[in-house]
XYZ file of C-alpha atoms in Angstrom:
650
model
C -60.402 23.110 -22.633
C -60.389 24.413 -26.222
C -63.432 26.363 -27.328
C -64.499 25.351 -30.836
C -66.645 27.816 -32.763
C -68.295 26.632 -35.995
C -66.867 28.355 -39.036
C -70.367 29.361 -40.138
C -70.786 31.369 -36.925
C -67.378 33.020 -37.432
C -68.254 33.969 -40.997
C -71.661 35.226 -39.927
C -70.013 37.447 -37.324
C -67.543 38.825 -39.838
C -70.098 39.387 -42.551
C -72.361 40.984 -39.978
C -70.121 44.052 -40.148
C -72.190 45.325 -43.048
C -72.330 48.790 -44.552
C -72.962 51.705 -42.197
C -75.362 54.396 -43.377
C -74.349 58.049 -43.049
C -75.385 59.866 -39.886
C -74.345 63.417 -40.765
C -77.453 65.547 -41.453
C -76.110 66.813 -44.788
C -75.863 63.239 -46.094
C -79.185 61.879 -44.901
C -81.982 61.663 -47.467
C -79.408 62.267 -50.221
C -78.863 60.090 -53.289
C -75.231 59.086 -52.892
C -73.472 57.163 -55.675
C -73.149 53.385 -55.319
C -70.906 52.406 -52.408
C -67.682 51.146 -53.985
C -66.133 48.244 -52.045
C -62.685 48.898 -50.590
C -61.222 46.058 -52.640
C -61.958 47.984 -55.847
C -59.597 50.743 -54.702
C -56.743 48.550 -53.465
C -57.011 45.101 -55.072
C -58.790 45.480 -58.392
C -57.394 42.633 -60.519
C -58.449 44.482 -63.689
C -56.163 47.423 -62.984
C -52.979 47.703 -65.053
C -50.303 50.300 -65.753
C -46.667 51.184 -66.565
C -46.915 49.986 -70.181
C -43.554 49.939 -71.983
C -42.939 49.038 -75.626
C -39.550 47.551 -76.540
C -37.169 49.627 -78.688
C -37.681 47.301 -81.661
C -41.459 47.690 -81.312
C -41.987 43.938 -81.121
C -42.906 43.463 -77.463
C -44.927 45.114 -74.754
C -44.449 44.889 -70.970
C -46.696 46.182 -68.198
C -47.652 45.884 -64.541
C -50.694 43.824 -63.740
C -52.017 40.957 -61.657
C -51.572 37.206 -62.010
C -54.219 35.516 -59.911
C -54.294 37.899 -56.961
C -50.576 38.630 -56.902
C -48.618 41.424 -58.594
C -46.814 40.486 -61.779
C -45.154 41.903 -64.862
C -46.787 40.784 -68.099
C -44.958 40.605 -71.435
C -46.635 40.237 -74.818
C -45.203 39.574 -78.281
C -47.212 41.989 -80.408
C -47.044 39.943 -83.607
C -48.124 36.576 -82.185
C -50.059 37.738 -79.143
C -48.175 35.265 -76.930
C -47.950 36.400 -73.306
C -46.100 35.391 -70.170
C -46.113 36.665 -66.606
C -43.215 37.342 -64.263
C -44.369 37.096 -60.619
C -42.726 40.201 -59.148
C -44.060 43.380 -57.523
C -42.036 46.046 -59.296
C -41.657 49.804 -59.153
C -40.449 50.392 -62.694
C -39.920 48.594 -66.013
C -37.140 49.393 -68.519
C -36.257 47.537 -71.731
C -32.622 47.151 -72.689
C -31.532 49.143 -75.730
C -31.375 45.998 -77.888
C -34.832 44.801 -76.680
C -33.419 41.529 -75.329
C -33.612 42.145 -71.581
C -36.267 43.502 -69.306
C -34.939 45.431 -66.296
C -37.186 45.554 -63.230
C -36.679 47.659 -60.127
C -37.916 45.898 -56.993
C -38.307 46.857 -53.323
C -39.118 43.473 -51.744
C -39.866 44.566 -48.172
C -40.747 48.265 -48.330
C -37.491 49.338 -46.651
C -36.345 51.073 -49.868
C -33.393 48.724 -50.316
C -34.182 48.555 -54.018
C -32.704 45.958 -56.371
C -32.389 45.833 -60.157
C -33.463 42.527 -61.718
C -33.040 41.400 -65.324
C -35.038 38.891 -67.351
C -33.629 37.498 -70.611
C -36.651 37.687 -72.905
C -34.841 35.642 -75.571
C -35.437 32.597 -73.339
C -38.993 31.517 -72.624
C -37.957 29.881 -69.356
C -35.742 32.719 -68.085
C -36.278 33.787 -64.485
C -35.516 37.213 -62.955
C -31.866 37.567 -61.925
C -30.832 40.078 -59.265
C -28.082 42.224 -60.799
C -27.508 44.094 -57.516
C -27.644 41.435 -54.753
C -26.299 43.758 -52.073
C -27.885 43.674 -48.625
C -29.031 46.901 -47.007
C -28.346 49.063 -50.066
C -30.243 51.031 -52.711
C -29.679 50.421 -56.400
C -31.586 52.151 -59.195
C -31.521 52.256 -62.974
C -29.767 55.372 -64.260
C -30.481 54.748 -67.958
C -30.327 52.070 -70.636
C -27.643 52.172 -73.316
C -28.833 52.432 -76.911
C -28.469 49.297 -79.065
C -26.922 47.417 -76.147
C -27.951 44.880 -73.524
C -26.054 46.766 -70.856
C -27.552 49.108 -68.325
C -26.195 51.894 -66.118
C -27.058 51.610 -62.429
C -26.215 53.769 -59.441
C -25.827 52.114 -56.054
C -24.667 52.887 -52.526
C -23.225 49.392 -52.019
C -19.736 50.779 -51.291
C -20.713 53.750 -49.128
C -24.276 54.005 -47.804
C -24.170 57.817 -47.905
C -23.466 58.271 -51.624
C -24.063 56.576 -54.962
C -21.451 55.180 -57.354
C -22.161 54.541 -61.029
C -21.897 51.022 -62.502
C -22.242 49.511 -65.948
C -23.801 46.039 -65.789
C -23.936 43.316 -68.457
C -27.109 41.317 -67.706
C -25.939 38.372 -69.841
C -23.038 37.682 -67.490
C -23.927 39.704 -64.393
C -20.595 41.524 -64.684
C -20.490 44.903 -62.940
C -17.927 47.521 -63.972
C -17.403 50.647 -61.887
C -17.820 53.674 -64.152
C -17.324 56.361 -61.517
C -16.745 56.335 -57.771
C -18.414 59.033 -55.748
C -15.834 61.104 -53.835
C -18.507 61.970 -51.300
C -20.040 65.111 -52.783
C -21.598 64.077 -56.119
C -25.375 64.445 -56.101
C -26.007 63.121 -59.626
C -24.291 61.578 -62.654
C -25.234 62.542 -66.221
C -24.792 59.969 -68.975
C -25.656 60.190 -72.661
C -27.599 57.658 -74.734
C -24.426 55.798 -75.702
C -23.490 55.225 -72.078
C -20.740 57.845 -71.882
C -20.381 59.739 -68.618
C -20.673 63.392 -69.628
C -21.012 65.348 -66.373
C -21.563 65.244 -62.638
C -23.248 67.632 -60.215
C -21.318 68.437 -57.047
C -22.318 69.918 -53.704
C -19.770 71.435 -51.320
C -21.450 73.220 -48.426
C -23.532 75.984 -49.985
C -21.750 75.686 -53.338
C -23.251 73.813 -56.294
C -21.363 73.258 -59.539
C -21.135 71.092 -62.641
C -17.995 69.220 -63.612
C -17.135 67.556 -66.920
C -14.465 64.890 -67.547
C -11.086 66.295 -68.516
C -8.693 63.396 -69.081
C -8.280 61.628 -65.767
C -9.659 64.569 -63.768
C -12.808 66.667 -63.568
C -13.108 70.289 -64.607
C -15.625 72.701 -63.111
C -17.639 74.594 -65.729
C -20.762 76.254 -64.357
C -22.082 77.103 -60.890
C -25.497 77.828 -59.382
C -26.992 79.030 -56.130
C -28.261 76.619 -53.464
C -31.822 77.871 -54.018
C -31.641 77.075 -57.744
C -32.239 73.715 -59.345
C -31.852 72.163 -62.754
C -31.597 68.764 -64.426
C -30.462 67.506 -67.810
C -33.167 66.004 -70.038
C -30.716 64.909 -72.739
C -27.461 65.827 -74.432
C -27.173 67.296 -77.915
C -24.788 64.957 -79.823
C -21.519 66.440 -81.021
C -21.855 69.563 -78.894
C -21.235 70.743 -75.346
C -24.891 71.649 -74.943
C -27.848 69.876 -73.410
C -31.598 70.183 -73.102
C -32.482 70.856 -69.481
C -35.199 72.005 -67.115
C -33.830 74.902 -65.084
C -34.778 77.813 -62.818
C -31.278 79.302 -62.761
C -31.760 83.055 -62.629
C -35.560 82.811 -62.727
C -38.440 81.828 -60.465
C -40.082 79.053 -62.515
C -38.410 75.988 -63.998
C -38.344 76.254 -67.791
C -37.236 74.073 -70.692
C -33.883 75.444 -71.837
C -30.949 74.664 -74.076
C -27.849 75.114 -71.935
C -24.192 75.499 -72.804
C -22.419 73.224 -70.315
C -19.196 75.242 -70.544
C -20.445 78.810 -70.140
C -23.770 78.108 -68.411
C -25.621 80.295 -70.922
C -29.256 79.284 -71.271
C -31.740 79.743 -74.107
C -35.315 79.440 -72.863
C -37.277 77.244 -75.239
C -40.568 76.998 -73.354
C -41.916 78.130 -70.010
C -45.273 78.205 -68.261
C -45.865 81.577 -66.644
C -47.901 80.014 -63.814
C -45.960 76.915 -62.761
C -42.807 74.890 -63.286
C -42.261 72.565 -66.240
C -42.571 69.077 -64.773
C -41.692 66.650 -67.576
C -40.075 66.701 -71.009
C -40.334 64.156 -73.824
C -37.207 63.950 -75.991
C -36.765 62.548 -79.493
C -33.955 60.065 -80.060
C -34.101 60.653 -83.809
C -34.004 64.464 -83.868
C -32.408 64.988 -80.434
C -34.975 67.721 -79.818
C -37.903 68.091 -77.391
C -41.207 66.630 -78.545
C -43.370 67.743 -75.618
C -43.337 69.491 -72.243
C -45.853 69.131 -69.455
C -47.021 71.374 -66.611
C -49.977 71.472 -64.209
C -51.229 74.953 -63.246
C -54.658 73.571 -62.367
C -55.704 71.204 -65.095
C -52.947 69.490 -67.131
C -51.184 71.529 -69.777
C -49.649 69.514 -72.647
C -47.328 71.449 -74.964
C -46.377 69.538 -78.120
C -43.527 70.825 -80.304
C -44.072 68.289 -83.087
C -47.245 68.897 -85.130
C -47.530 65.301 -86.327
C -47.250 63.989 -82.785
C -49.813 66.504 -81.545
C -52.242 65.369 -84.257
C -51.960 61.794 -82.989
C -52.158 62.535 -79.269
C -54.567 65.425 -78.772
C -57.679 63.468 -79.913
C -57.054 60.991 -77.069
C -58.116 63.690 -74.597
C -61.572 63.753 -76.146
C -61.795 67.525 -75.948
C -61.693 67.470 -72.147
C -58.864 68.301 -69.706
C -56.428 65.386 -69.588
C -52.753 64.633 -69.146
C -51.631 62.936 -72.363
C -48.151 61.477 -71.834
C -46.019 59.319 -74.090
C -44.596 56.743 -71.671
C -42.395 54.787 -74.116
C -41.378 54.853 -77.761
C -39.915 52.336 -80.153
C -36.830 53.402 -82.081
C -38.980 54.337 -85.084
C -40.885 56.834 -82.869
C -44.120 55.680 -84.514
C -44.963 52.841 -82.149
C -45.527 54.176 -78.641
C -47.452 53.737 -75.426
C -49.526 56.655 -74.204
C -51.265 57.313 -70.885
C -54.308 59.563 -70.683
C -55.082 60.765 -67.169
C -58.067 62.579 -65.714
C -59.308 63.186 -62.187
C -60.942 59.753 -62.187
C -58.292 57.443 -63.562
C -55.897 56.582 -66.358
C -56.337 54.829 -69.687
C -53.410 53.351 -71.600
C -53.076 53.121 -75.370
C -50.780 51.563 -77.940
C -50.208 53.659 -81.039
C -48.734 51.943 -84.097
C -48.390 53.589 -87.478
C -50.158 56.934 -87.982
C -52.651 55.210 -90.264
C -53.882 52.787 -87.575
C -56.288 53.531 -84.753
C -55.049 53.644 -81.145
C -55.535 50.402 -79.228
C -56.835 50.592 -75.654
C -54.451 48.475 -73.579
C -55.900 48.834 -70.104
C -57.025 51.129 -67.341
C -56.055 52.052 -63.807
C -57.924 50.304 -61.010
C -60.804 52.764 -60.815
C -61.026 54.075 -64.367
C -63.776 51.550 -65.043
C -65.706 53.010 -62.109
C -65.526 56.573 -63.441
C -69.307 57.016 -63.565
C -69.464 56.533 -59.780
C -66.481 58.754 -58.994
C -66.445 62.445 -58.182
C -65.186 65.378 -60.259
C -62.216 67.308 -58.881
C -61.880 71.024 -59.541
C -58.951 73.388 -59.049
C -59.492 76.040 -56.373
C -57.534 79.003 -55.017
C -57.739 81.288 -52.019
C -55.662 83.905 -50.223
C -53.788 82.838 -47.089
C -53.909 85.146 -44.078
C -50.694 86.883 -45.187
C -52.046 87.403 -48.698
C -50.148 84.568 -50.421
C -52.174 82.873 -53.148
C -52.696 79.175 -52.348
C -53.864 76.627 -54.910
C -55.466 73.263 -54.379
C -58.253 70.897 -55.386
C -61.777 70.250 -54.133
C -63.594 66.969 -54.660
C -67.286 66.801 -53.750
C -69.411 63.650 -53.417
C -71.642 63.412 -56.488
C -75.387 63.558 -56.057
C -75.169 65.526 -52.816
C -75.957 69.197 -52.241
C -72.624 70.822 -51.428
C -73.779 72.545 -48.262
C -72.198 72.078 -44.813
C -70.733 68.675 -45.675
C -68.395 66.715 -43.456
C -64.946 67.333 -44.936
C -61.528 65.707 -45.034
C -58.495 67.975 -45.340
C -56.165 65.679 -47.284
C -52.545 66.837 -46.862
C -49.855 65.737 -49.314
C -46.450 64.472 -48.226
C -42.991 65.716 -49.070
C -43.454 68.476 -48.143
C -41.513 69.238 -51.328
C -44.121 67.667 -53.577
C -47.620 68.700 -54.646
C -51.113 67.433 -55.272
C -52.232 67.362 -58.905
C -55.577 67.192 -60.682
C -54.912 63.876 -62.358
C -55.468 60.600 -60.591
C -51.949 60.200 -59.251
C -49.502 61.861 -56.895
C -48.986 61.410 -53.201
C -52.646 60.691 -52.446
C -53.583 58.481 -55.409
C -57.101 57.048 -54.931
C -57.645 58.318 -51.390
C -59.594 61.429 -52.379
C -62.029 59.416 -54.495
C -62.425 56.862 -51.707
C -63.338 59.594 -49.221
C -65.702 61.308 -51.661
C -67.482 58.009 -52.280
C -68.042 57.730 -48.521
C -69.805 61.108 -48.568
C -67.071 63.602 -47.683
C -65.959 66.804 -49.313
C -62.191 66.498 -49.848
C -59.895 69.527 -49.851
C -56.285 69.183 -51.030
C -54.015 72.160 -50.417
C -50.696 72.911 -52.083
C -49.413 74.852 -49.103
C -46.270 77.035 -49.300
C -43.236 74.820 -49.773
C -45.077 72.628 -52.267
C -43.158 72.055 -55.477
C -44.276 73.227 -58.894
C -45.165 76.831 -58.084
C -41.724 78.360 -58.407
C -38.726 79.015 -56.212
C -40.176 81.947 -54.254
C -43.256 79.974 -53.260
C -41.134 77.099 -52.018
C -38.749 79.310 -50.080
C -41.616 80.838 -48.125
C -41.637 77.523 -46.228
C -38.151 77.982 -44.731
C -38.568 77.599 -40.965
C -42.354 77.281 -41.300
C -43.050 73.686 -40.204
C -46.021 73.970 -37.814
C -46.024 77.658 -38.724
C -47.273 79.326 -41.881
C -47.289 76.023 -43.741
C -49.913 74.850 -41.273
C -51.676 78.225 -41.372
C -52.220 77.637 -45.107
C -54.094 74.429 -44.246
C -56.235 76.083 -41.580
C -56.956 78.952 -43.981
C -58.098 76.346 -46.511
C -60.566 74.930 -43.993
C -61.847 78.439 -43.246
C -62.226 79.080 -46.967
C -64.278 75.885 -47.403
C -66.485 76.835 -44.451
C -66.970 80.369 -45.815
C -67.936 78.875 -49.188
C -70.653 76.936 -47.404
C -69.108 73.608 -48.419
C -67.781 72.366 -45.066
C -69.419 71.822 -41.705
C -66.944 73.495 -39.313
C -67.783 70.973 -36.584
C -67.030 67.964 -38.782
C -63.632 68.455 -40.424
C -60.945 65.752 -40.295
C -57.282 66.043 -41.237
C -55.599 63.106 -42.976
C -52.110 62.774 -44.404
C -49.058 60.599 -44.950
C -45.395 61.440 -44.281
C -45.315 65.249 -43.967
C -49.096 65.010 -44.295
C -49.094 62.675 -41.295
C -47.024 65.215 -39.398
C -49.593 67.863 -40.369
C -52.374 65.639 -39.045
C -50.573 65.386 -35.698
C -49.904 69.136 -35.673
C -53.593 69.669 -36.349
C -54.622 67.375 -33.507
C -52.171 68.888 -31.005
C -51.664 72.542 -31.956
C -54.964 73.509 -33.613
C -57.319 71.025 -31.918
C -60.293 73.375 -32.179
C -60.348 72.940 -35.974
C -60.567 69.169 -36.311
C -63.077 66.548 -35.227
C -60.449 63.810 -35.698
C -57.050 63.173 -37.273
C -55.414 60.344 -39.213
C -51.616 60.140 -39.325
C -49.959 57.711 -41.752
C -46.146 57.310 -41.455
C -45.921 60.816 -40.043
C -43.167 62.236 -37.879
C -43.915 63.243 -34.316
C -40.406 64.354 -33.260
C -38.486 66.570 -35.717
C -35.144 66.395 -33.915
C -35.142 62.600 -33.914
C -36.262 62.543 -37.550
C -33.154 64.459 -38.638
C -30.810 62.622 -36.257
C -32.044 59.183 -37.399
C -32.287 59.960 -41.111
C -31.192 57.251 -43.569
C -27.517 57.347 -44.515
C -28.349 58.142 -48.153
C -29.956 61.431 -47.056
C -26.471 62.736 -46.207
C -26.118 65.105 -49.171
C -29.673 66.321 -48.707
C -29.301 67.173 -45.028
C -28.307 70.830 -45.646
C -31.727 71.249 -47.281
C -33.491 69.664 -44.309
C -31.540 71.754 -41.832
C -32.296 74.935 -43.730
C -36.037 74.295 -43.834
C -36.545 72.374 -40.576
C -33.543 73.029 -38.334
C -30.323 71.488 -37.021
C -30.841 69.500 -33.797
C -27.096 69.732 -33.056
C -27.605 73.441 -32.363
C -29.314 73.739 -28.929
C -31.251 76.866 -29.914
C -32.537 75.280 -33.116
C -33.329 72.040 -31.319
C -35.499 73.960 -28.885
C -37.487 75.387 -31.799
C -37.769 71.957 -33.460
C -39.023 70.431 -30.214
C -41.634 73.164 -29.938
C -42.853 72.183 -33.417
C -42.954 68.444 -32.602
C -46.444 67.065 -31.872
C -45.118 64.578 -29.321
C -44.506 67.521 -26.974
C -48.109 68.764 -27.212
C -50.234 65.666 -26.552
C -51.961 67.290 -23.562
C -53.817 69.613 -25.975
C -55.453 66.803 -27.978
C -59.261 66.868 -27.851
C -60.351 64.558 -30.654
C -59.744 60.900 -31.602
C -56.501 60.118 -33.441
C -55.748 57.179 -35.757
C -52.053 56.394 -36.301
C -50.843 53.938 -38.973
C -47.257 53.023 -39.863
C -45.213 50.450 -41.797
C -42.709 48.694 -39.552
C -39.936 48.770 -42.206
C -40.055 52.535 -42.792
C -36.449 53.767 -43.327
C -37.329 57.477 -43.523
C -39.759 58.136 -40.677
C -38.800 55.374 -38.292
C -41.550 53.238 -36.769
C -40.678 54.522 -33.298
C -41.934 57.984 -34.304
C -45.438 56.516 -34.178
C -44.792 54.117 -31.298
C -43.630 56.947 -29.052
C -46.463 59.255 -30.129
C -49.085 56.624 -29.418
C -47.524 55.836 -26.040
C -47.568 59.537 -25.134
C -51.207 59.903 -26.192
C -52.227 56.871 -24.178
C -50.288 58.058 -21.147
C -52.186 61.361 -21.388
C -55.507 59.508 -21.500
C -56.281 60.477 -25.108
C -58.339 58.418 -27.548
C -55.975 56.826 -30.077
C -55.983 53.808 -32.382
C -52.711 52.325 -33.660
C -52.318 50.115 -36.733
C -48.984 48.679 -37.900
C -48.232 47.225 -41.321
C -45.863 44.264 -41.601
C -43.720 43.967 -44.734
C -44.153 47.606 -45.729
C -42.396 50.876 -45.046
C -42.906 54.526 -45.982
C -46.107 53.870 -47.903
C -47.749 50.525 -48.545
C -46.986 48.360 -51.548
C -48.972 45.327 -50.361
C -52.656 45.408 -51.209
C -53.467 43.617 -47.964
C -52.014 46.488 -45.954
C -53.824 49.056 -48.081
C -57.050 47.134 -47.533
C -56.516 47.362 -43.773
C -55.612 51.060 -44.017
C -58.731 51.977 -45.984
C -61.019 49.873 -43.791
C -59.717 51.336 -40.542
C -60.001 54.846 -41.954
C -63.565 54.569 -43.238
C -64.798 53.142 -39.931
C -62.893 55.834 -38.019
C -64.347 58.644 -40.129
C -67.865 57.172 -39.971
C -67.712 57.611 -36.196
C -66.227 61.103 -36.037
C -67.552 62.681 -39.260
C -70.783 60.801 -39.908
C -70.134 59.503 -43.420
C -70.793 55.971 -44.547
C -68.662 52.844 -44.330
C -68.747 49.696 -46.423
C -68.162 47.504 -43.389
C -66.478 44.133 -43.733
C -64.948 43.410 -47.161
C -64.795 39.715 -48.006
C -61.233 40.143 -49.317
C -60.293 40.463 -45.652
C -60.995 36.737 -45.270
C -58.111 35.761 -47.542
C -55.726 38.617 -46.798
C -53.691 36.414 -44.445
C -52.524 34.335 -47.426
C -50.719 37.297 -48.999
């Protein structure tokens, strides 16, 4: 017999999961900001981004939504005519002649990226896959000036390394420019599409080679701890603009002689690394450099450009980045980022006012969002640690429930602007009533070579101590309730959450692990093929499981071997297509927790991998997390979101 339940009763039951009021004493009788629905964070149809103007200045492309599905929009600036291309893309690049739009796509979240092209000269043109190789990664290296062609690197021939191809989108013809002999980590090409150099790794040796007839000639060398990358070549010379920390601690903007290796430092930030550089095609010189010591630091080298861009910050801290320029370098798209979102502008001639193009998904909600402030404290060994603290607005910052939000990488960092590894998560948690602490623990990028190298061998060691010291700092400041602290993170942050739950269980009331590793030896052994050239780095920092002594240490630092110590509830979430941290890392951890009688919830995401691209999966992730934290921390939850009703259709 089939039981039939009226749809009205089903809907009533679903909608009955209404908002949950806070139960933590510090949040009761407080005037919290309006409760923002989950859908506004993950499926806001008004949110846009990645604006790119064509080289001829005639067209504009950007990421947006068509209906409720991701799409690329293209607009003819003169006529205002628009069209949408129904694709979920990672990046947008115009061809040098403005005819084609190149789109990088990861259809299933397994990081087998493809490069598509759309012929914008034809109104009915559909996206064409220029790299239709199964199980491979292809990415845009750079466009070629005044040409339809594009340079792409791909591991279609050998999954461990990347060859360089030149592709004509009009015909789909692919020409091999350079085959990787097995040790090339990067190819360097100039604006005209000429291969100018390659970086090579042989064991601990790193060196640059330049073409010399039919062979390659080694010119300069650097240490394995050093890093540098070419921003652009200086035409007619053997020099280039680069960002380098060769012979110094912090990465600086330099002009480098590619034969002798001599460097002239043009600009450096004494506190942190230079993160981005904007180059001029017309003058072949830097226009701007960007760094992030706490708040954004924008350094403009062109006075006229500075006069146009600095007013967009409104006299407040903001990251003001030129994201694309037409060939005349007058028409450009600019992003302005704060701790609450991004706004995007189109600048035409200097005599015209900037045009607001759009905003990120929560920029329109800025009045309900929380301010984020840079913080610093001394770790137990005296090392200065930097991070960010976000407090729920309208609430007295005393003994609040707190979320320790740990960034991934670990060779990455959290930043003040509304971006990075944690995107909108910190604002989501703050809106639910939690203090949010983000820590750039040792090993985080951006703070110089010495700071990063202090993380060698310190997984589940001093890297984790930095996090615990951050919690202690927040408690000592009176901000955090020591009995109601959660740890949340993705990737390495997910690993940290599991380490927190298993190895420092006295600190945390609960833990949320998203795509985190539970077994370090298996992580390294099952790494994707294209990690091959990066494995020496992993083995230096984490260990080599092929060495029995090192494997023993790695196993001791793997949460799966410490489940008996878990005291608090654990939420584990993972995309089934994850190529980096395989899905079985979470499956095995959850099985071990359940076998030990521990309280654990497990959520899997279909069609996604190491981080969700699908809004439906993000909706599920946020909803599970807010309900989980409401129980263990005592903040509020929005309850059922009506977008959940239609999520099955996407």
